Short mmCIF file of C-alpha atoms in Angstrom, two decimals:
data_model
loop_
_atom_site.label_atom_id
_atom_site.label_comp_id
_atom_site.label_asym_id
_atom_site.label_seq_id
_atom_site.Cartn_x
_atom_site.Cartn_y
_atom_site.Cartn_z
CA UNK A 1 -41.84 -285.12 -33.73
CA UNK A 2 -38.70 -283.63 -32.29
CA UNK A 3 -38.31 -281.52 -35.39
CA UNK A 4 -41.82 -280.20 -34.96
CA UNK A 5 -41.15 -279.24 -31.34
CA UNK A 6 -37.88 -277.56 -32.18
CA UNK A 7 -39.60 -275.62 -34.95
CA UNK A 8 -42.29 -274.51 -32.48
CA UNK A 9 -39.68 -273.48 -29.92
CA UNK A 10 -37.91 -271.36 -32.51
CA UNK A 11 -41.06 -269.36 -33.27
CA UNK A 12 -41.39 -265.93 -31.60
CA UNK A 13 -43.92 -265.78 -28.74
CA UNK A 14 -46.23 -263.46 -30.71
CA UNK A 15 -46.52 -265.93 -33.59
CA UNK A 16 -47.29 -268.74 -31.20
CA UNK A 17 -50.07 -266.64 -29.60
CA UNK A 18 -51.55 -265.52 -32.91
CA UNK A 19 -52.31 -269.07 -33.85
CA UNK A 20 -55.32 -268.72 -31.55
CA UNK A 21 -57.86 -265.90 -31.82
CA UNK A 22 -58.80 -263.53 -29.03
CA UNK A 23 -60.68 -265.08 -26.14
CA UNK A 24 -64.40 -265.39 -26.95
CA UNK A 25 -65.43 -262.99 -24.19
CA UNK A 26 -63.28 -260.25 -25.72
CA UNK A 27 -64.81 -260.46 -29.18
CA UNK A 28 -68.34 -260.64 -27.84
CA UNK A 29 -68.02 -257.84 -25.32
CA UNK A 30 -66.29 -255.30 -27.56
CA UNK A 31 -69.43 -254.22 -29.48
CA UNK A 32 -71.57 -254.54 -26.37
CA UNK A 33 -69.35 -252.20 -24.35
CA UNK A 34 -69.06 -249.70 -27.21
CA UNK A 35 -72.83 -249.74 -27.81
CA UNK A 36 -73.60 -249.32 -24.10
CA UNK A 37 -71.12 -246.47 -23.74
CA UNK A 38 -72.40 -244.69 -26.84
CA UNK A 39 -76.02 -245.22 -25.82
CA UNK A 40 -75.51 -243.80 -22.35
CA UNK A 41 -73.66 -240.81 -23.77
CA UNK A 42 -76.42 -240.22 -26.34
CA UNK A 43 -78.99 -240.10 -23.54
CA UNK A 44 -76.85 -237.71 -21.50
CA UNK A 45 -75.84 -235.26 -24.23
CA UNK A 46 -79.23 -233.44 -24.57
CA UNK A 47 -79.07 -232.26 -20.96
CA UNK A 48 -75.36 -231.60 -21.23
CA UNK A 49 -75.68 -229.17 -24.15
CA UNK A 50 -79.23 -228.00 -23.44
CA UNK A 51 -80.78 -229.48 -26.57
CA UNK A 52 -83.85 -227.63 -27.80
CA UNK A 53 -85.29 -228.54 -31.17
CA UNK A 54 -84.74 -231.04 -33.97
CA UNK A 55 -81.31 -229.75 -35.03
CA UNK A 56 -79.94 -230.06 -31.49
CA UNK A 57 -81.22 -233.62 -31.17
CA UNK A 58 -79.67 -234.51 -34.53
CA UNK A 59 -76.39 -233.20 -33.16
CA UNK A 60 -76.81 -235.42 -30.12
CA UNK A 61 -77.36 -238.43 -32.38
CA UNK A 62 -74.22 -237.67 -34.38
CA UNK A 63 -72.22 -237.26 -31.17
CA UNK A 64 -73.51 -240.58 -29.87
CA UNK A 65 -72.69 -242.40 -33.11
CA UNK A 66 -69.19 -240.92 -33.25
CA UNK A 67 -68.62 -241.80 -29.60
CA UNK A 68 -69.73 -245.39 -30.19
CA UNK A 69 -67.33 -245.75 -33.13
CA UNK A 70 -64.51 -244.21 -31.08
CA UNK A 71 -65.05 -246.50 -28.12
CA UNK A 72 -65.21 -249.61 -30.32
CA UNK A 73 -62.11 -248.65 -32.32
CA UNK A 74 -59.95 -247.76 -29.33
CA UNK A 75 -60.95 -250.83 -27.32
CA UNK A 76 -60.48 -253.14 -30.31
CA UNK A 77 -56.97 -251.84 -31.04
CA UNK A 78 -56.13 -252.02 -27.33
CA UNK A 79 -57.17 -255.68 -27.21
CA UNK A 80 -56.04 -256.96 -30.62
CA UNK A 81 -52.75 -255.05 -30.73
CA UNK A 82 -51.92 -253.72 -27.30
CA UNK A 83 -52.83 -256.79 -25.27
CA UNK A 84 -50.89 -259.09 -27.64
CA UNK A 85 -47.78 -256.93 -27.55
CA UNK A 86 -48.04 -256.43 -23.80
CA UNK A 87 -48.37 -260.17 -23.27
CA UNK A 88 -44.94 -260.78 -24.83
CA UNK A 89 -43.36 -258.07 -22.72
CA UNK A 90 -43.73 -254.76 -24.60
CA UNK A 91 -43.99 -252.02 -21.98
CA UNK A 92 -44.82 -249.39 -24.62
CA UNK A 93 -47.76 -251.41 -25.87
CA UNK A 94 -49.01 -251.90 -22.32
CA UNK A 95 -48.79 -248.19 -21.55
CA UNK A 96 -50.28 -247.07 -24.86
CA UNK A 97 -53.23 -249.45 -24.75
CA UNK A 98 -54.09 -248.93 -21.09
CA UNK A 99 -53.74 -245.13 -21.30
CA UNK A 100 -55.92 -245.02 -24.41
CA UNK A 101 -58.63 -247.15 -22.78
CA UNK A 102 -58.52 -245.07 -19.60
CA UNK A 103 -58.53 -241.76 -21.50
CA UNK A 104 -61.54 -242.69 -23.60
CA UNK A 105 -63.31 -244.12 -20.56
CA UNK A 106 -62.60 -241.02 -18.48
CA UNK A 107 -63.97 -238.77 -21.23
CA UNK A 108 -67.10 -240.90 -21.55
CA UNK A 109 -67.53 -240.96 -17.77
CA UNK A 110 -67.22 -237.18 -17.37
CA UNK A 111 -69.65 -236.41 -20.20
CA UNK A 112 -72.20 -239.11 -19.37
CA UNK A 113 -72.22 -238.53 -15.62
CA UNK A 114 -72.42 -234.74 -16.06
CA UNK A 115 -75.30 -235.03 -18.52
CA UNK A 116 -77.27 -237.30 -16.19
CA UNK A 117 -76.92 -235.10 -13.10
CA UNK A 118 -76.49 -231.59 -14.54
CA UNK A 119 -80.06 -230.42 -13.93
CA UNK A 120 -80.14 -231.76 -10.40
CA UNK A 121 -76.69 -230.32 -9.70
CA UNK A 122 -77.91 -226.91 -10.84
CA UNK A 123 -80.84 -227.16 -8.44
CA UNK A 124 -78.55 -228.11 -5.56
CA UNK A 125 -76.22 -225.19 -6.34
CA UNK A 126 -79.19 -222.82 -6.36
CA UNK A 127 -80.31 -224.25 -3.02
CA UNK A 128 -76.86 -223.59 -1.56
CA UNK A 129 -76.95 -220.07 -2.99
CA UNK A 130 -80.42 -219.47 -1.55
CA UNK A 131 -79.24 -220.55 1.90
CA UNK A 132 -76.26 -218.16 1.72
CA UNK A 133 -78.37 -215.33 0.35
CA UNK A 134 -81.07 -215.82 2.99
CA UNK A 135 -78.46 -215.68 5.77
CA UNK A 136 -76.97 -212.54 4.26
CA UNK A 137 -80.43 -211.01 3.88
CA UNK A 138 -81.30 -211.74 7.50
CA UNK A 139 -78.07 -210.06 8.56
CA UNK A 140 -78.87 -206.91 6.62
CA UNK A 141 -82.47 -206.79 7.85
CA UNK A 142 -81.35 -207.27 11.45
CA UNK A 143 -78.94 -204.35 11.06
CA UNK A 144 -81.78 -202.15 9.79
CA UNK A 145 -84.18 -203.23 12.51
CA UNK A 146 -81.53 -202.44 15.11
CA UNK A 147 -81.48 -198.77 14.08
CA UNK A 148 -83.79 -196.06 15.38
CA UNK A 149 -85.39 -193.73 12.87
CA UNK A 150 -86.46 -191.32 15.63
CA UNK A 151 -90.17 -191.69 14.90
CA UNK A 152 -91.15 -192.21 18.54
CA UNK A 153 -89.07 -189.23 19.64
CA UNK A 154 -90.68 -187.06 16.98
CA UNK A 155 -94.15 -188.10 18.09
CA UNK A 156 -93.32 -187.21 21.70
CA UNK A 157 -91.99 -183.81 20.60
CA UNK A 158 -95.09 -183.19 18.50
CA UNK A 159 -97.32 -183.92 21.48
CA UNK A 160 -95.30 -181.61 23.73
CA UNK A 161 -95.07 -178.91 21.04
CA UNK A 162 -98.84 -178.98 20.46
CA UNK A 163 -99.36 -178.35 24.17
CA UNK A 164 -96.83 -175.53 24.09
CA UNK A 165 -98.53 -173.87 21.10
CA UNK A 166 -101.91 -173.99 22.83
CA UNK A 167 -100.43 -172.72 26.08
CA UNK A 168 -98.63 -169.88 24.31
CA UNK A 169 -101.89 -168.81 22.66
CA UNK A 170 -103.76 -168.64 25.96
CA UNK A 171 -101.17 -167.53 28.52
CA UNK A 172 -97.82 -166.92 26.79
CA UNK A 173 -96.34 -169.75 28.85
CA UNK A 174 -93.30 -170.16 26.60
CA UNK A 175 -92.30 -166.58 25.79
CA UNK A 176 -93.47 -165.08 29.10
CA UNK A 177 -94.47 -161.90 27.27
CA UNK A 178 -98.06 -160.75 27.55
CA UNK A 179 -101.12 -162.78 28.41
CA UNK A 180 -101.57 -164.96 25.37
CA UNK A 181 -102.30 -164.18 21.79
CA UNK A 182 -100.72 -165.08 18.49
CA UNK A 183 -97.53 -163.11 18.64
CA UNK A 184 -94.07 -163.90 17.25
CA UNK A 185 -93.48 -166.75 19.73
CA UNK A 186 -96.79 -168.38 18.81
CA UNK A 187 -96.09 -168.10 15.10
CA UNK A 188 -92.60 -169.50 15.58
CA UNK A 189 -93.85 -172.47 17.55
CA UNK A 190 -96.85 -173.17 15.33
CA UNK A 191 -94.68 -173.00 12.16
CA UNK A 192 -92.24 -175.46 13.65
CA UNK A 193 -95.15 -177.71 14.63
CA UNK A 194 -96.42 -177.72 11.03
CA UNK A 195 -92.99 -178.64 9.69
CA UNK A 196 -92.59 -181.40 12.29
CA UNK A 197 -96.02 -182.76 11.48
CA UNK A 198 -95.20 -182.93 7.76
CA UNK A 199 -91.95 -184.75 8.52
CA UNK A 200 -93.82 -187.15 10.81
CA UNK A 201 -96.21 -187.96 7.97
CA UNK A 202 -93.31 -188.68 5.62
CA UNK A 203 -91.60 -190.74 8.28
CA UNK A 204 -94.75 -192.75 8.88
CA UNK A 205 -95.12 -193.42 5.17
CA UNK A 206 -91.50 -194.55 4.94
CA UNK A 207 -91.91 -196.87 7.92
CA UNK A 208 -95.06 -198.37 6.37
CA UNK A 209 -93.17 -198.94 3.11
CA UNK A 210 -90.35 -200.64 5.02
CA UNK A 211 -92.78 -202.88 6.88
CA UNK A 212 -94.45 -203.84 3.60
CA UNK A 213 -91.05 -204.53 2.02
CA UNK A 214 -90.08 -206.73 4.95
CA UNK A 215 -93.30 -208.72 4.60
CA UNK A 216 -92.68 -209.15 0.88
CA UNK A 217 -89.11 -210.28 1.54
CA UNK A 218 -90.42 -213.05 3.76
CA UNK A 219 -92.80 -214.10 1.00
CA UNK A 220 -90.01 -214.10 -1.57
CA UNK A 221 -87.96 -216.53 0.50
CA UNK A 222 -90.90 -218.91 0.47
CA UNK A 223 -91.34 -218.37 -3.28
CA UNK A 224 -87.67 -219.20 -3.87
CA UNK A 225 -87.98 -222.45 -1.94
CA UNK A 226 -91.06 -223.31 -4.00
CA UNK A 227 -89.24 -222.67 -7.28
CA UNK A 228 -86.25 -224.78 -6.26
CA UNK A 229 -88.44 -227.70 -5.20
CA UNK A 230 -90.67 -227.62 -8.31
CA UNK A 231 -89.73 -230.69 -10.30
CA UNK A 232 -91.81 -229.62 -13.32
CA UNK A 233 -89.47 -226.71 -14.13
CA UNK A 234 -86.56 -227.12 -16.51
CA UNK A 235 -83.12 -225.97 -15.44
CA UNK A 236 -83.35 -222.78 -17.52
CA UNK A 237 -86.83 -221.93 -16.24
CA UNK A 238 -85.77 -222.55 -12.65
CA UNK A 239 -82.70 -220.36 -13.09
CA UNK A 240 -84.67 -217.51 -14.69
CA UNK A 241 -87.26 -217.50 -11.91
CA UNK A 242 -84.56 -217.64 -9.23
CA UNK A 243 -82.78 -214.67 -10.79
CA UNK A 244 -86.04 -212.71 -10.95
CA UNK A 245 -86.73 -213.40 -7.27
CA UNK A 246 -83.18 -212.34 -6.35
CA UNK A 247 -83.54 -209.06 -8.24
CA UNK A 248 -86.87 -208.36 -6.57
CA UNK A 249 -85.36 -209.13 -3.16
CA UNK A 250 -82.53 -206.67 -3.84
CA UNK A 251 -85.08 -204.00 -4.78
CA UNK A 252 -87.09 -204.58 -1.61
CA UNK A 253 -83.94 -204.53 0.49
CA UNK A 254 -83.08 -201.10 -0.88
CA UNK A 255 -86.47 -199.90 0.42
CA UNK A 256 -85.79 -201.42 3.83
CA UNK A 257 -82.33 -199.85 3.99
CA UNK A 258 -83.49 -196.46 2.74
CA UNK A 259 -81.81 -193.93 5.02
CA UNK A 260 -83.69 -190.89 3.73
CA UNK A 261 -86.24 -190.67 6.62
CA UNK A 262 -83.53 -190.82 9.27
CA UNK A 263 -81.41 -188.29 7.41
CA UNK A 264 -84.39 -185.99 6.95
CA UNK A 265 -85.18 -186.13 10.65
CA UNK A 266 -81.58 -185.50 11.63
CA UNK A 267 -81.47 -182.52 9.24
CA UNK A 268 -84.62 -181.07 10.72
CA UNK A 269 -83.17 -181.46 14.21
CA UNK A 270 -79.96 -179.70 13.12
CA UNK A 271 -82.03 -176.76 11.82
CA UNK A 272 -83.77 -176.43 15.15
CA UNK A 273 -80.45 -176.46 16.99
CA UNK A 274 -79.22 -173.54 14.87
CA UNK A 275 -81.85 -171.23 16.31
CA UNK A 276 -79.57 -170.51 19.24
CA UNK A 277 -80.79 -169.43 22.69
CA UNK A 278 -81.74 -165.78 22.29
CA UNK A 279 -85.40 -166.38 23.24
CA UNK A 280 -87.20 -168.96 25.35
CA UNK A 281 -88.90 -170.45 22.31
CA UNK A 282 -85.57 -170.76 20.51
CA UNK A 283 -84.09 -172.59 23.46
CA UNK A 284 -87.10 -174.91 23.52
CA UNK A 285 -86.85 -175.68 19.81
CA UNK A 286 -83.07 -176.20 20.09
CA UNK A 287 -83.67 -178.78 22.80
CA UNK A 288 -86.12 -180.54 20.49
CA UNK A 289 -83.52 -180.51 17.75
CA UNK A 290 -80.91 -182.03 20.03
CA UNK A 291 -83.27 -184.87 20.89
CA UNK A 292 -84.03 -185.55 17.24
CA UNK A 293 -80.36 -185.59 16.23
CA UNK A 294 -79.56 -188.00 19.05
CA UNK A 295 -82.52 -190.26 18.27
CA UNK A 296 -82.01 -190.52 14.50
CA UNK A 297 -79.33 -193.18 13.91
CA UNK A 298 -78.47 -193.84 10.24
CA UNK A 299 -78.46 -197.31 8.74
CA UNK A 300 -74.83 -198.44 8.48
CA UNK A 301 -74.23 -201.05 5.79
CA UNK A 302 -70.88 -199.91 4.40
CA UNK A 303 -68.83 -202.35 6.48
CA UNK A 304 -71.07 -205.36 5.90
CA UNK A 305 -70.25 -208.24 3.56
CA UNK A 306 -71.52 -208.00 -0.03
CA UNK A 307 -74.24 -210.38 -1.19
CA UNK A 308 -73.20 -213.81 -2.49
CA UNK A 309 -72.86 -213.95 -6.27
CA UNK A 310 -75.57 -215.72 -8.22
CA UNK A 311 -74.10 -219.04 -9.45
CA UNK A 312 -72.99 -219.30 -13.05
CA UNK A 313 -74.36 -221.93 -15.42
CA UNK A 314 -73.59 -225.43 -14.18
CA UNK A 315 -70.69 -227.14 -15.96
CA UNK A 316 -68.98 -230.52 -15.84
CA UNK A 317 -66.60 -229.39 -13.09
CA UNK A 318 -69.58 -228.38 -10.93
CA UNK A 319 -71.16 -231.82 -11.29
CA UNK A 320 -67.91 -233.50 -10.23
CA UNK A 321 -68.03 -231.59 -6.92
CA UNK A 322 -71.34 -233.31 -6.16
CA UNK A 323 -70.16 -236.88 -6.81
CA UNK A 324 -70.73 -237.86 -3.13
CA UNK A 325 -74.36 -236.78 -3.50
CA UNK A 326 -74.83 -238.76 -6.73
CA UNK A 327 -72.54 -241.64 -5.77
CA UNK A 328 -74.78 -244.48 -7.07
CA UNK A 329 -75.08 -242.81 -10.49
CA UNK A 330 -71.36 -242.03 -10.57
CA UNK A 331 -70.45 -245.64 -9.73
CA UNK A 332 -72.82 -247.05 -12.34
CA UNK A 333 -71.46 -244.78 -15.07
CA UNK A 334 -67.87 -245.43 -14.02
CA UNK A 335 -68.39 -249.20 -14.21
CA UNK A 336 -69.92 -249.00 -17.69
CA UNK A 337 -67.61 -246.39 -19.20
CA UNK A 338 -64.31 -246.86 -17.38
CA UNK A 339 -63.98 -249.97 -15.24
CA UNK A 340 -65.52 -252.53 -17.62
CA UNK A 341 -63.28 -251.70 -20.65
CA UNK A 342 -60.19 -251.70 -18.46
CA UNK A 343 -61.25 -254.97 -16.84
CA UNK A 344 -61.76 -256.53 -20.29
CA UNK A 345 -58.25 -255.48 -21.32
CA UNK A 346 -56.76 -256.94 -18.14
CA UNK A 347 -58.58 -260.27 -18.56
CA UNK A 348 -57.50 -260.46 -22.20
CA UNK A 349 -53.90 -259.68 -21.26
CA UNK A 350 -53.94 -262.29 -18.49
CA UNK A 351 -55.49 -264.89 -20.82
CA UNK A 352 -52.85 -264.29 -23.47
CA UNK A 353 -50.07 -264.31 -20.95
CA UNK A 354 -51.23 -267.59 -19.43
CA UNK A 355 -51.40 -269.19 -22.89
CA UNK A 356 -47.86 -268.13 -23.67
CA UNK A 357 -46.54 -269.44 -20.34
CA UNK A 358 -48.33 -272.77 -20.84
CA UNK A 359 -46.82 -273.13 -24.30
CA UNK A 360 -43.36 -272.29 -22.99
CA UNK A 361 -43.64 -274.85 -20.17
CA UNK A 362 -44.88 -277.47 -22.62
CA UNK A 363 -41.94 -276.78 -24.92
CA UNK A 364 -39.45 -277.21 -22.08
CA UNK A 365 -41.01 -280.41 -20.72
CA UNK A 366 -38.79 -283.45 -21.53
CA UNK A 367 -40.39 -286.10 -23.70
CA UNK A 368 -40.44 -289.75 -22.67
CA UNK A 369 -38.65 -292.06 -25.05
CA UNK A 370 -40.39 -295.24 -25.97
CA UNK A 371 -38.43 -298.37 -25.13
CA UNK A 372 -37.04 -300.15 -28.19
CA UNK A 373 -39.03 -303.14 -29.32
CA UNK A 374 -37.32 -306.40 -30.02
CA UNK A 375 -37.81 -307.71 -33.52
CA UNK A 376 -39.60 -310.94 -33.83
CA UNK A 377 -37.40 -313.76 -34.35
#
């Protein structure tokens, strides 16, 4: 018996441990963990790569099968080799096995979590973009609405000029020459009235177009919210419709910010001011021109911030930014893909280590000697 114990004490710790197989929970859970990890990844890959058609789904199946084999192989080597070596004190085995388990688990977690939440993350990013773009759009529209195109001033001048033309025809009230008639002063005033009336018509049309564009912009913001809240749309369809709405909004904004009417009015006013003051009618028209130039303020958008950029396609890094929003999903995937394999390795290591320590204590425990028996006389 003493020889047997001494022979056992002389054996290396690894040989003493290998007399017993892995703990039952380790052998049973290895295929379960690998199958669960591969299955979750297989379900997530179609959304991750945007699968569309039989070939893409076959690719997803191959990826899932390869991932299952990888998870099983890495975890099995980590338990059967790494945990054994780590239990007898090999730091390299402990580092290699734990790093390999964590690396595979982290890769599975990133891919599976991203595939599960990619579509919803894309919708949230578009919602954030829409909020930024709406605020920027309101800023630009407010800047335009704060400008004065000079339309009211032009209408007041037209009313006063019409009275002056009629008065000049009957009593020469502007020129002071003669007693009415359609002389040079009348023709000068009436020609200017016709030009001002044509500009007023153009200005009115431009203002109507701006008002219509503003109304359509308000409708587009509602349409964007509807697209982003429509759960029946795929991520690609939602993105295409959001881009189309953004382009249409930019086109309508260019109509709202069109500075041509104000510039046209200011140019007309400058022409009137160039007439000088040689005659009473010239002085009158120059005063009109000064009013128009002062009233027409151009739309200033050069110093304003540019529009926010439309978000790029959603990637894995984008989904990781939204982990707090998808925390229950992230925790569930992390437990299955990362925490459970690492926990299994730790329990296996602890189990092996405890066995070795028990065997070492048993080997060092002194044996009781049986008292000698007296021979029968």
